[in-house]
Structure formats: structure tokens, C-alpha cells
XYZ file of C-alpha atoms in Angstrom:
564
model
C -16.663 -42.066 -0.910
C -18.183 -38.942 -2.447
C -15.098 -36.951 -1.500
C -12.877 -39.276 -3.521
C -15.156 -39.085 -6.548
C -15.092 -35.300 -6.514
C -11.388 -34.896 -5.855
C -10.502 -34.370 -9.498
C -13.104 -31.645 -9.993
C -11.120 -29.622 -7.450
C -7.961 -29.583 -9.552
C -6.222 -32.450 -7.747
C -4.264 -35.098 -9.628
C -4.098 -38.770 -8.633
C -1.592 -39.657 -5.935
C 1.760 -40.911 -7.226
C 3.011 -44.348 -6.265
C 5.447 -42.866 -3.737
C 2.905 -40.483 -2.160
C 1.588 -41.348 1.301
C -2.071 -42.318 1.653
C -2.467 -40.237 4.793
C -0.712 -37.502 6.768
C -1.449 -37.495 10.461
C -5.198 -37.793 10.889
C -5.879 -36.632 7.324
C -6.580 -39.022 4.432
C -5.109 -37.837 1.135
C -7.434 -37.551 -1.866
C -4.998 -36.277 -4.469
C -2.013 -34.094 -5.247
C -2.597 -30.366 -5.773
C 0.956 -29.443 -6.725
C 4.583 -29.290 -5.691
C 6.939 -26.394 -5.099
C 10.329 -25.672 -3.668
C 9.121 -26.233 -0.096
C 7.334 -29.509 -0.659
C 4.208 -31.214 -1.996
C 0.647 -29.982 -1.485
C -2.196 -32.484 -1.182
C -5.958 -32.343 -1.099
C -7.002 -34.111 2.085
C -10.034 -35.111 4.057
C -10.227 -34.105 7.720
C -11.817 -36.408 10.321
C -14.894 -34.146 10.366
C -15.362 -34.539 6.586
C -13.991 -31.155 5.562
C -11.626 -30.854 2.632
C -8.284 -29.356 3.552
C -4.987 -28.503 1.877
C -1.942 -30.214 3.380
C 1.568 -29.006 2.654
C 4.275 -31.537 3.530
C 7.644 -29.860 3.971
C 10.701 -31.468 2.407
C 12.703 -33.053 5.227
C 15.992 -31.605 3.968
C 14.577 -28.098 4.486
C 13.546 -28.809 8.050
C 16.993 -29.402 9.488
C 18.543 -27.876 12.590
C 17.709 -28.192 16.244
C 15.689 -24.970 16.313
C 13.437 -25.734 13.352
C 10.610 -27.463 15.209
C 10.321 -24.773 17.870
C 10.396 -22.056 15.225
C 7.856 -23.910 13.052
C 5.511 -24.382 16.010
C 5.829 -20.714 16.974
C 5.189 -19.361 13.476
C 2.215 -21.597 12.813
C 0.733 -20.852 16.227
C 0.896 -17.150 15.404
C -0.607 -17.780 11.972
C -3.558 -19.599 13.559
C -4.387 -16.451 15.516
C -5.231 -14.617 12.301
C -8.782 -14.984 10.996
C -8.697 -12.542 8.090
C -11.268 -13.219 5.385
C -8.571 -13.011 2.700
C -6.217 -15.724 3.926
C -6.403 -19.510 3.971
C -6.999 -20.244 7.642
C -4.362 -22.388 9.326
C -6.097 -25.370 10.923
C -3.383 -27.713 12.172
C 0.267 -28.682 11.904
C 2.442 -31.560 13.000
C 5.096 -34.079 12.009
C 4.708 -37.485 10.445
C 7.727 -39.762 9.957
C 10.090 -36.805 10.063
C 8.031 -34.758 7.585
C 6.624 -31.517 9.037
C 3.219 -30.635 7.625
C 0.778 -27.768 7.666
C -3.007 -28.044 7.271
C -4.996 -25.106 5.956
C -8.453 -24.329 4.700
C -8.848 -25.656 1.155
C -9.453 -22.882 -1.395
C -11.391 -24.157 -4.386
C -10.085 -21.957 -7.175
C -7.049 -21.296 -9.386
C -3.927 -19.480 -8.324
C -3.404 -15.952 -9.623
C -0.537 -17.314 -11.721
C -2.789 -19.889 -13.421
C -5.596 -17.355 -13.892
C -3.315 -14.829 -15.646
C -1.750 -17.543 -17.810
C -5.196 -18.720 -18.922
C -7.246 -15.517 -19.222
C -4.809 -12.609 -19.151
C -4.798 -9.538 -16.891
C -7.584 -8.876 -14.431
C -10.221 -6.302 -15.285
C -10.168 -3.092 -13.177
C -12.808 -4.075 -10.584
C -11.433 -7.533 -9.657
C -7.932 -6.056 -9.822
C -8.848 -3.511 -7.174
C -10.503 -6.260 -5.119
C -7.268 -8.254 -5.387
C -5.228 -5.254 -4.232
C -7.521 -4.739 -1.224
C -7.637 -8.426 -0.332
C -3.885 -8.990 -0.396
C -3.224 -5.740 1.509
C -5.744 -6.871 4.141
C -3.992 -10.232 4.461
C -0.599 -8.558 4.908
C -2.027 -6.168 7.497
C -3.509 -9.061 9.475
C -0.316 -11.093 9.509
C 2.049 -8.198 10.131
C -0.054 -7.367 13.190
C 1.126 -10.643 14.772
C 4.717 -10.073 13.636
C 4.640 -12.531 10.743
C 6.338 -11.833 7.415
C 5.396 -13.903 4.388
C 8.751 -13.625 2.538
C 7.448 -15.458 -0.528
C 4.377 -13.574 -1.711
C 3.925 -14.338 -5.414
C 1.090 -15.171 -7.841
C 1.223 -18.882 -7.048
C 0.612 -18.098 -3.370
C -2.562 -16.124 -4.050
C -5.627 -18.291 -4.639
C -8.719 -16.906 -6.351
C -11.699 -18.247 -4.441
C -15.290 -17.632 -5.556
C -15.680 -15.005 -2.814
C -12.318 -13.245 -3.150
C -8.524 -13.660 -3.180
C -6.806 -15.680 -0.449
C -3.118 -15.524 0.475
C -1.581 -18.861 1.420
C 1.692 -20.108 2.947
C 2.115 -17.430 5.621
C 4.578 -18.506 8.287
C 6.271 -21.286 6.343
C 9.063 -19.253 4.766
C 10.042 -17.685 8.102
C 10.044 -21.059 9.821
C 12.352 -22.499 7.166
C 14.769 -19.581 7.187
C 17.782 -19.805 9.526
C 21.175 -18.203 9.790
C 22.647 -21.712 9.728
C 20.980 -22.505 6.421
C 22.053 -19.229 4.854
C 25.605 -19.826 5.928
C 25.611 -23.374 4.678
C 24.008 -22.960 1.266
C 23.789 -19.237 0.529
C 20.098 -19.773 -0.156
C 17.543 -16.981 -0.053
C 13.926 -17.726 0.783
C 11.820 -16.243 -1.995
C 11.214 -16.461 -5.718
C 13.055 -14.565 -8.501
C 11.275 -11.356 -9.389
C 9.094 -11.311 -6.306
C 11.583 -10.702 -3.510
C 12.634 -7.210 -2.472
C 16.135 -6.051 -3.425
C 17.227 -5.761 0.212
C 16.458 -9.463 0.706
C 19.055 -10.428 -1.874
C 21.678 -7.724 -1.490
C 21.534 -7.026 2.251
C 19.935 -10.144 3.706
C 17.330 -7.906 5.366
C 13.761 -9.145 5.631
C 10.969 -7.092 7.173
C 7.283 -6.407 6.537
C 8.475 -3.913 3.911
C 9.562 -6.882 1.769
C 5.962 -8.107 1.663
C 4.822 -4.614 0.669
C 7.308 -4.668 -2.221
C 5.937 -8.054 -3.303
C 2.407 -6.594 -3.168
C 3.475 -3.909 -5.644
C 4.969 -6.404 -8.098
C 1.942 -8.684 -7.703
C -0.610 -5.957 -8.492
C 1.414 -4.702 -11.475
C 1.617 -8.274 -12.793
C -2.118 -8.871 -12.307
C -2.928 -5.593 -14.086
C -0.725 -6.182 -17.138
C -0.001 -9.893 -17.389
C 3.734 -9.241 -17.299
C 6.320 -8.680 -14.585
C 7.049 -4.975 -13.928
C 10.807 -5.642 -14.047
C 10.723 -7.756 -17.185
C 12.432 -11.121 -17.471
C 15.762 -12.427 -16.228
C 17.413 -14.283 -13.379
C 17.242 -13.388 -9.695
C 20.234 -10.947 -9.622
C 19.089 -9.219 -12.831
C 15.561 -8.621 -11.596
C 16.729 -7.577 -8.129
C 19.168 -5.072 -9.660
C 16.382 -3.505 -11.715
C 14.273 -3.322 -8.576
C 17.117 -1.655 -6.684
C 17.298 0.968 -9.458
C 13.508 1.474 -9.673
C 13.535 0.384 -13.332
C 9.947 -0.799 -13.448
C 7.333 -0.600 -16.191
C 3.833 0.229 -14.978
C 2.239 0.907 -18.355
C -1.192 -0.667 -18.197
C -1.610 -0.349 -14.416
C -4.782 1.704 -13.755
C -4.074 5.316 -12.867
C -5.842 5.081 -9.505
C -3.541 2.238 -8.404
C -0.256 3.567 -9.775
C 0.605 5.842 -6.806
C 0.265 2.962 -4.344
C 2.161 0.531 -6.579
C 4.990 3.039 -7.100
C 5.190 3.636 -3.347
C 5.329 -0.125 -2.693
C 8.161 -0.530 -5.227
C 10.406 2.074 -3.565
C 13.938 0.577 -3.545
C 14.462 1.915 -0.004
C 12.320 -0.204 2.338
C 12.108 2.679 4.819
C 10.181 4.707 2.252
C 7.569 2.078 1.478
C 4.192 2.373 3.184
C 3.220 -0.212 5.758
C 0.596 -2.768 4.783
C -2.075 -0.882 6.705
C -1.000 2.217 4.785
C -1.682 0.399 1.524
C -5.086 -0.611 2.835
C -5.897 2.932 3.941
C -4.926 4.169 0.492
C -7.398 1.744 -1.069
C -10.429 1.979 1.240
C -9.784 5.083 3.331
C -8.896 5.315 6.995
C -10.923 3.670 9.775
C -10.926 3.957 13.545
C -10.018 0.344 14.274
C -8.467 -2.606 12.459
C -11.775 -4.485 12.699
C -13.583 -1.584 11.026
C -10.977 -1.551 8.257
C -11.317 -5.296 7.700
C -15.104 -5.056 7.501
C -14.820 -2.251 4.955
C -12.262 -4.254 2.991
C -14.497 -7.335 2.962
C -17.417 -5.277 1.675
C -15.284 -3.744 -1.083
C -13.825 -7.092 -2.157
C -17.129 -8.937 -2.258
C -18.766 -6.099 -4.217
C -16.112 -6.092 -6.949
C -14.894 -9.681 -7.089
C -15.431 -11.349 -10.475
C -12.210 -13.326 -10.945
C -13.393 -15.047 -14.113
C -13.853 -11.753 -15.977
C -10.926 -11.285 -18.367
C -9.353 -7.913 -18.923
C -9.886 -6.321 -22.336
C -6.109 -6.639 -22.815
C -4.521 -10.070 -23.094
C -0.800 -10.698 -22.512
C -0.197 -11.607 -26.131
C -1.675 -8.311 -27.291
C 0.337 -6.248 -24.834
C 4.005 -6.350 -25.854
C 6.535 -5.474 -23.232
C 7.393 -1.784 -23.136
C 10.573 -0.096 -22.128
C 10.596 1.233 -18.615
C 9.563 4.855 -18.486
C 12.178 7.501 -18.082
C 12.364 9.099 -14.675
C 12.317 12.893 -14.643
C 14.746 15.090 -12.714
C 13.616 17.504 -10.058
C 12.590 20.780 -11.675
C 12.535 24.224 -10.075
C 14.445 26.166 -7.478
C 13.980 26.002 -3.735
C 10.616 27.225 -2.542
C 9.142 26.830 0.956
C 6.029 28.279 2.491
C 5.619 28.549 6.250
C 2.041 28.072 7.343
C 1.347 30.139 10.455
C -2.161 29.701 11.814
C -4.065 30.625 14.938
C -3.250 28.896 18.215
C 0.055 27.695 16.777
C -1.520 24.980 14.656
C 1.332 24.669 12.155
C 2.870 21.795 10.277
C 6.054 23.789 10.052
C 7.965 24.412 6.854
C 5.933 23.127 3.952
C 8.455 22.480 1.188
C 6.525 22.317 -2.061
C 9.558 22.559 -4.289
C 12.307 22.605 -1.717
C 15.773 21.140 -1.879
C 15.378 19.516 1.513
C 17.516 16.813 3.094
C 17.999 13.907 0.787
C 16.243 15.680 -2.057
C 18.813 14.648 -4.620
C 19.047 11.060 -3.495
C 16.691 9.686 -6.117
C 14.802 10.925 -9.129
C 11.044 10.920 -8.687
C 8.864 8.152 -10.000
C 7.510 8.465 -13.547
C 4.560 10.791 -14.060
C 1.650 9.651 -16.164
C 1.042 11.750 -19.259
C -1.957 14.081 -19.022
C -3.998 15.164 -22.037
C -3.536 18.844 -22.883
C -7.259 19.508 -22.470
C -7.035 18.378 -18.854
C -4.362 20.909 -17.867
C -5.090 23.951 -15.752
C -4.350 27.521 -16.829
C -5.693 29.210 -13.694
C -7.458 28.551 -10.406
C -9.757 31.278 -9.142
C -11.924 31.531 -6.064
C -9.837 29.020 -4.136
C -11.616 29.865 -0.870
C -14.821 28.558 -2.446
C -13.407 25.193 -3.582
C -14.503 23.491 -0.352
C -18.225 23.683 0.487
C -19.040 26.055 3.330
C -20.944 23.304 5.139
C -17.767 21.230 5.367
C -15.696 24.259 6.405
C -18.194 24.980 9.201
C -17.884 21.392 10.446
C -14.084 21.378 10.382
C -13.289 24.928 11.537
C -15.861 26.267 14.032
C -16.536 29.993 13.823
C -14.106 30.239 10.919
C -12.748 33.315 9.253
C -10.641 33.011 6.136
C -8.225 34.890 3.961
C -6.820 34.226 0.493
C -3.103 33.745 0.003
C -0.873 34.407 -3.023
C 2.846 34.597 -2.378
C 5.004 32.514 -4.692
C 7.118 33.949 -7.505
C 5.642 33.501 -10.980
C 7.388 33.193 -14.328
C 5.947 36.191 -16.187
C 6.233 34.534 -19.611
C 4.587 31.215 -18.838
C 2.743 31.630 -15.540
C 4.768 28.731 -14.166
C 4.827 28.605 -10.386
C 1.704 30.695 -9.805
C 0.340 29.849 -6.389
C -3.030 30.503 -4.873
C -4.396 29.435 -1.547
C -6.692 30.030 1.369
C -6.457 29.671 5.140
C -9.423 29.122 7.429
C -8.931 29.599 11.178
C -11.385 29.241 14.059
C -12.592 32.188 16.103
C -12.956 32.346 19.865
C -16.268 30.847 20.973
C -17.608 33.187 23.631
C -18.771 31.384 26.749
C -17.549 27.977 25.657
C -15.612 26.168 28.416
C -13.358 24.560 25.815
C -12.003 26.373 22.792
C -11.724 24.194 19.660
C -8.772 25.815 17.911
C -8.742 24.536 14.340
C -7.207 25.603 11.062
C -7.343 24.444 7.466
C -4.956 25.565 4.778
C -4.950 24.870 1.044
C -2.278 25.878 -1.409
C -2.268 25.181 -5.149
C 0.709 25.700 -7.451
C 0.240 25.737 -11.225
C 3.184 24.323 -13.187
C 3.447 25.366 -16.835
C 5.906 26.090 -19.613
C 5.634 27.946 -22.897
C 4.368 24.892 -24.794
C 2.181 23.547 -21.966
C 3.792 20.130 -22.484
C 5.689 19.539 -19.290
C 3.509 21.126 -16.609
C 2.258 17.774 -15.347
C 5.826 16.456 -15.258
C 6.953 19.471 -13.234
C 4.039 19.033 -10.834
C 4.904 15.342 -10.543
C 8.526 16.190 -9.760
C 7.377 18.637 -7.059
C 5.090 15.973 -5.613
C 7.824 13.323 -5.533
C 10.354 15.697 -3.943
C 7.934 16.754 -1.219
C 6.987 13.135 -0.586
C 10.629 12.189 -0.045
C 11.007 14.933 2.547
C 7.914 13.808 4.469
C 9.019 10.160 4.221
C 12.301 11.040 5.930
C 10.479 11.684 9.231
C 7.450 9.397 8.869
C 6.734 6.881 11.640
C 9.338 8.425 13.958
C 9.512 10.278 17.242
C 11.753 13.283 17.747
C 11.636 14.601 21.269
C 8.031 15.523 22.017
C 7.004 15.325 18.349
C 5.432 12.129 17.024
C 5.256 11.637 13.257
C 2.662 9.211 11.916
C 3.021 7.023 8.816
C 3.040 8.339 5.271
C -0.025 6.810 3.613
C -0.419 6.777 -0.193
C -3.998 7.435 -1.232
C -6.118 6.425 -4.186
C -8.938 8.417 -5.757
C -7.681 11.865 -4.685
C -6.232 13.502 -7.784
C -3.801 11.643 -10.018
C -1.611 10.739 -7.027
C -1.699 11.694 -3.371
C -0.544 10.857 0.137
C -1.296 11.929 3.689
C 0.885 12.110 6.816
C 0.247 13.123 10.408
C 2.098 14.767 13.258
C 1.491 15.468 16.946
C 3.662 18.047 18.677
C 3.915 20.430 21.600
C 4.327 24.102 20.806
C 4.431 26.603 23.640
C 1.701 25.717 26.109
C -0.384 23.540 23.826
C -0.303 20.189 22.095
C -1.414 20.014 18.470
C -2.445 17.229 16.135
C -2.138 17.856 12.406
C -2.424 16.111 9.063
C -0.864 17.141 5.772
C -2.140 15.899 2.413
C -0.462 16.516 -0.911
C -1.890 15.640 -4.295
C -1.157 16.127 -7.964
C -3.989 16.827 -10.383
C -2.711 17.213 -13.956
C -0.283 20.176 -13.725
C -1.416 21.269 -10.244
C 0.470 20.520 -7.037
C -1.983 20.761 -4.162
C -1.349 20.868 -0.417
C -3.803 20.843 2.462
C -2.958 21.028 6.170
C -5.563 20.571 8.893
C -5.405 20.235 12.662
C -5.597 21.918 16.015
C -6.121 21.473 19.727
C -8.809 21.715 22.386
C -7.861 24.104 25.174
C -9.605 25.531 28.264
C -11.230 28.931 27.761
C -8.717 30.434 30.136
C -5.180 30.482 28.809
C -3.676 27.021 29.541
C -0.930 26.994 32.112
C 0.705 23.878 30.659
C 0.552 21.777 27.512
C -0.936 18.916 29.538
C -4.142 20.960 29.876
C -4.729 20.817 26.118
C -5.927 17.938 23.962
C -4.525 17.612 20.437
C -6.761 16.609 17.564
C -6.211 12.818 17.249
C -4.019 12.073 14.257
C -6.524 9.685 12.682
C -9.271 12.316 13.004
C -7.063 14.977 11.418
C -6.243 12.563 8.610
C -9.911 11.708 7.940
C -10.898 15.373 7.971
C -8.147 16.573 5.647
C -9.071 13.764 3.222
C -12.675 15.030 3.197
C -11.486 18.540 2.433
C -9.139 17.333 -0.311
C -11.805 15.238 -2.031
C -14.165 18.205 -2.044
C -11.534 20.618 -3.385
C -10.407 18.276 -6.151
C -14.011 17.559 -7.151
C -14.512 21.327 -7.543
C -11.330 21.647 -9.604
C -12.349 18.798 -11.912
C -15.692 20.531 -12.474
C -14.125 23.922 -13.244
C -14.434 24.472 -17.005
C -13.005 28.013 -16.949
C -9.843 26.776 -15.205
C -8.705 24.856 -18.314
C -6.673 26.245 -21.096
């Protein structure tokens, strides 16, 4: 048959003498590979389609509960139709050998691609990051955890990356098996530290694997170096990673994914939002992701840097928190407040961990001053976000007279009453910028990075939680807004009104920048109860504060007189 003649052009090897000739209703054309879970074959479906068939080793499929668990996991996996996964088509059992049938992806694995051609160039690297984050988001939405995300489980198809083997690791993992053999599902260097040391597996473990995967694809080397499973997991637990060579726009997301504490890692949809922006629905986000991947995907394009020309570097030093406690309370009209905004505060848990490394910034890119802060955001955008606005500049923080370190400037826009309007749209926008400097101008960016990391830890402590009537949204790392940035949301009741707010913090060279936006819709007459008011939806507040931040940072980048 034609299928048999073309089997070897698809990377399959001839069947071995002890290989079956068929599995279930699928005729085998060749062997694609073999791993710890079993052999993978190229097969032919009854309808003529080529498929990949993974036959699980029988010794791994022991225990009375395995079949029910396997059926459940694969059934869930079949519900996912993400463009960046290998679709699960069928599963069954033949002569005591469980098997899984998936869409066949005609392309190399990420592991083979890096070994052959070196690191990915920036555009396909970003497409890879988006594609894998989309796959994780899709599977986590049906309560599946991969547990073994690694370069060999990411296939590079002509139209984009595809994640394979979802559902198998979870189906094979049982308390009985752990007790009997002490085995851990996962591969050295790619599993999260809590998987090895605490036996805890959650979607956060897949997010950690995403971070290691993207760092590896960007540099051609593992971010934690070489060694056995305990050695690599210990380095991961201590945040001893090397991200030299990872593009600057991806570093904030990769660092966030590699957080040793799983509670501080973003969710998969947070990674995706950081890469493509926020969207109203999951379907909208997947469509945007597909467009971005297909526009940038050129997997055969080698990076200018090959592994052999990029010797391993020592992990960067982490920098201690710099500066004394400093908090600014943002009080705005109609009670639209985030609360205490700790830009350099010693808040709860502030000393728990040193901040992540800060990328060096050329001296010419550093800021000596920021003037006219109320004009950083175009008036047309201000009018759209804050109806009937009035604004006032703000300058409060103490400044080191010798160096100018700690100089803060800011602006607050608040909405005015709209006469005759049945509903008052109470909105406020606040921006605050702190300039970090020293006498030599060498460590300002490091100080700003330390401020950013400290503030991020404080926000992370309440992210994705509910405290009484206050609901905190996720902390979402962002890409393309400054050198590093994140956004978080909150919905709360204050007095007789409910408010929805978003806070965004960014670092740009030696500047630490904060924006807060939000508000409520209330009847023209004073509301008698909070239930009569409508808070700004958290996703709307997040989208709007991102718009404001992008505009402000674009103005700062264009400011020639601010440098020095």
C-alpha cells in the first residue's frame, strides 16, 4: 500500500520481530520510538488516516483501579480540541496492553530539533511559548495535569507546536505504585521541585515545566544545568536557574513560572494572557493564540546562537531587597481604592525570598527624571477611561538629596459627576513612578527590580483568593510592557458601593511604575446599599489598565530629555 511505502519518510523505523502487526483495529506501519511508558507506533486507521499509537507497558498498568482511571483520563482528554495538542482519537486494551491512539504529528520533537539545529529563533520561540501555554490552558480547564511535559513531548508540526501524552501520566500514577516502588512520574530536570520533595502534583507543576521548556528552547541548554534528578530538583527549589540567552520579553514570564513556591506561579491562562493579552472568553483567547502562532511559526529556522557556541554560564546572583519601608495609600473619588500600595514595603513575607535576577540595562537607557507625568497617557484614552475627568499631580516620597534616589512623581485622574445622567460612572486612574538611582548610576535598575519583586510577592500572597466580601483575581505576568510587568485584580465592597479594580506594576530600566484603575456604576441618587451598584468587571479593569500602561511606557521610551 502507499501508506506502507511512505512510512519511513515520516520518521518511522521498521517493526521489530517482537512488535505486533496490529493494535486493535489499527494496522502498524512502523515504530516511532520508545520511552519509559511504552512503545509508540505509526499506524493506519480503518478510514485510511495515519495515527500515532502508544502501547503502555503492562507492568505499569497494574492495580484494580488502573482501567477506570485510564478510561476517565482519556475521556477527558478527548473533550479537548485545542489546535496545539495532538487530538486523542481512541483508546483500548489488546492482550492486556492498554493503548492510546492520537492524531499523528508529522514533524520532529522539540528535543530532536534543538539537538539538530540549536535554539529556536525569537519568533518561533514565542510561537512555541504561546502554543504550549494554550495547550496547558485547554487541558487544565478539564482538570487534567500533564505531569511529564518535556521537549520530547512537544512535537513541531508544520503549522505549530503540539503537546502530546496528556492524560497518560496521571492515569499511570497511583498511591499504590508510589508506595511500592518510590517512583515519581516525570523526567529529571523537567518536574517541579514539589513533585519530588513533597509528592504534590497540581497544574502549577505543568507551569513550572513550561518555564524550563521555554528556557531550554531559547538557549539549547537546561536552565538548571546538568545532574541527576535530586540535584536538578534542589537547584529548582533554590531558584538557581540561568536564563542568560532567554529573550528579555519572555524572561518575566519564565521567571514567574520557575517560582519554587507553586502558589506563586501564574496559572496557565495567566501565562497565555501575558503572551497575547487578555480576552473576554477562552475561545477568544484560543483564536488569538492560533493567529499568533501561525503568523510566527517557522520551526526550521535556526537561532543565530548554536548550543556549541553558547557555553554554560553560572547562574546569576540574586539581589537583596534594597530600601526602607515605603507605602502610598491611593485615595480616589467614590472610594475606588486598591488599598495600601507597597512599592518598597516590608510587607508580610517580604524577606522570604530574594527577588529574581534583574537584567542589566545600558547606562544610556536609564532615567534621570520624569516630567509632565499627567501627559504621559494620551488625553483621548483618559477621556475614554475616566469620564469627565479632573486630574492632579502627585509628589510625596522622600528623596535622597545626593543621588535623587527614590524620587516619585505621579498623577491621579478621577471622574466628575455627570449632571442628569441616571447612572454615575465613578472611575479613577492613578500612576506613580519611582526613580531608583545611586551616585554612580550603576545599580538603579537593580534597585527598581528589587522593588518590583518585593511588591509582586506581596500581591501574590492574596492572589486568587477570597477574603470576606473581597475577591482577589489572579496575578498575571505580562510581556511587552516595560522590562517586566504583571497585573492583578480585586473586587470589594466599601461602604455602600462595590468596586472593581486592577493594579499593574512594571519596571522600565531604573523606573518602578504602578498604575491602578477601576470604579463602580452607581445610581445618580446616593445608593442605599452596595447591591445597587455595579463594580467594573475585573477583566475590563485589567484590559483598561494595560492600555494605559502601554501608552505611558511608550511615552517614557520616547522621552529623550528624561535620560541622563
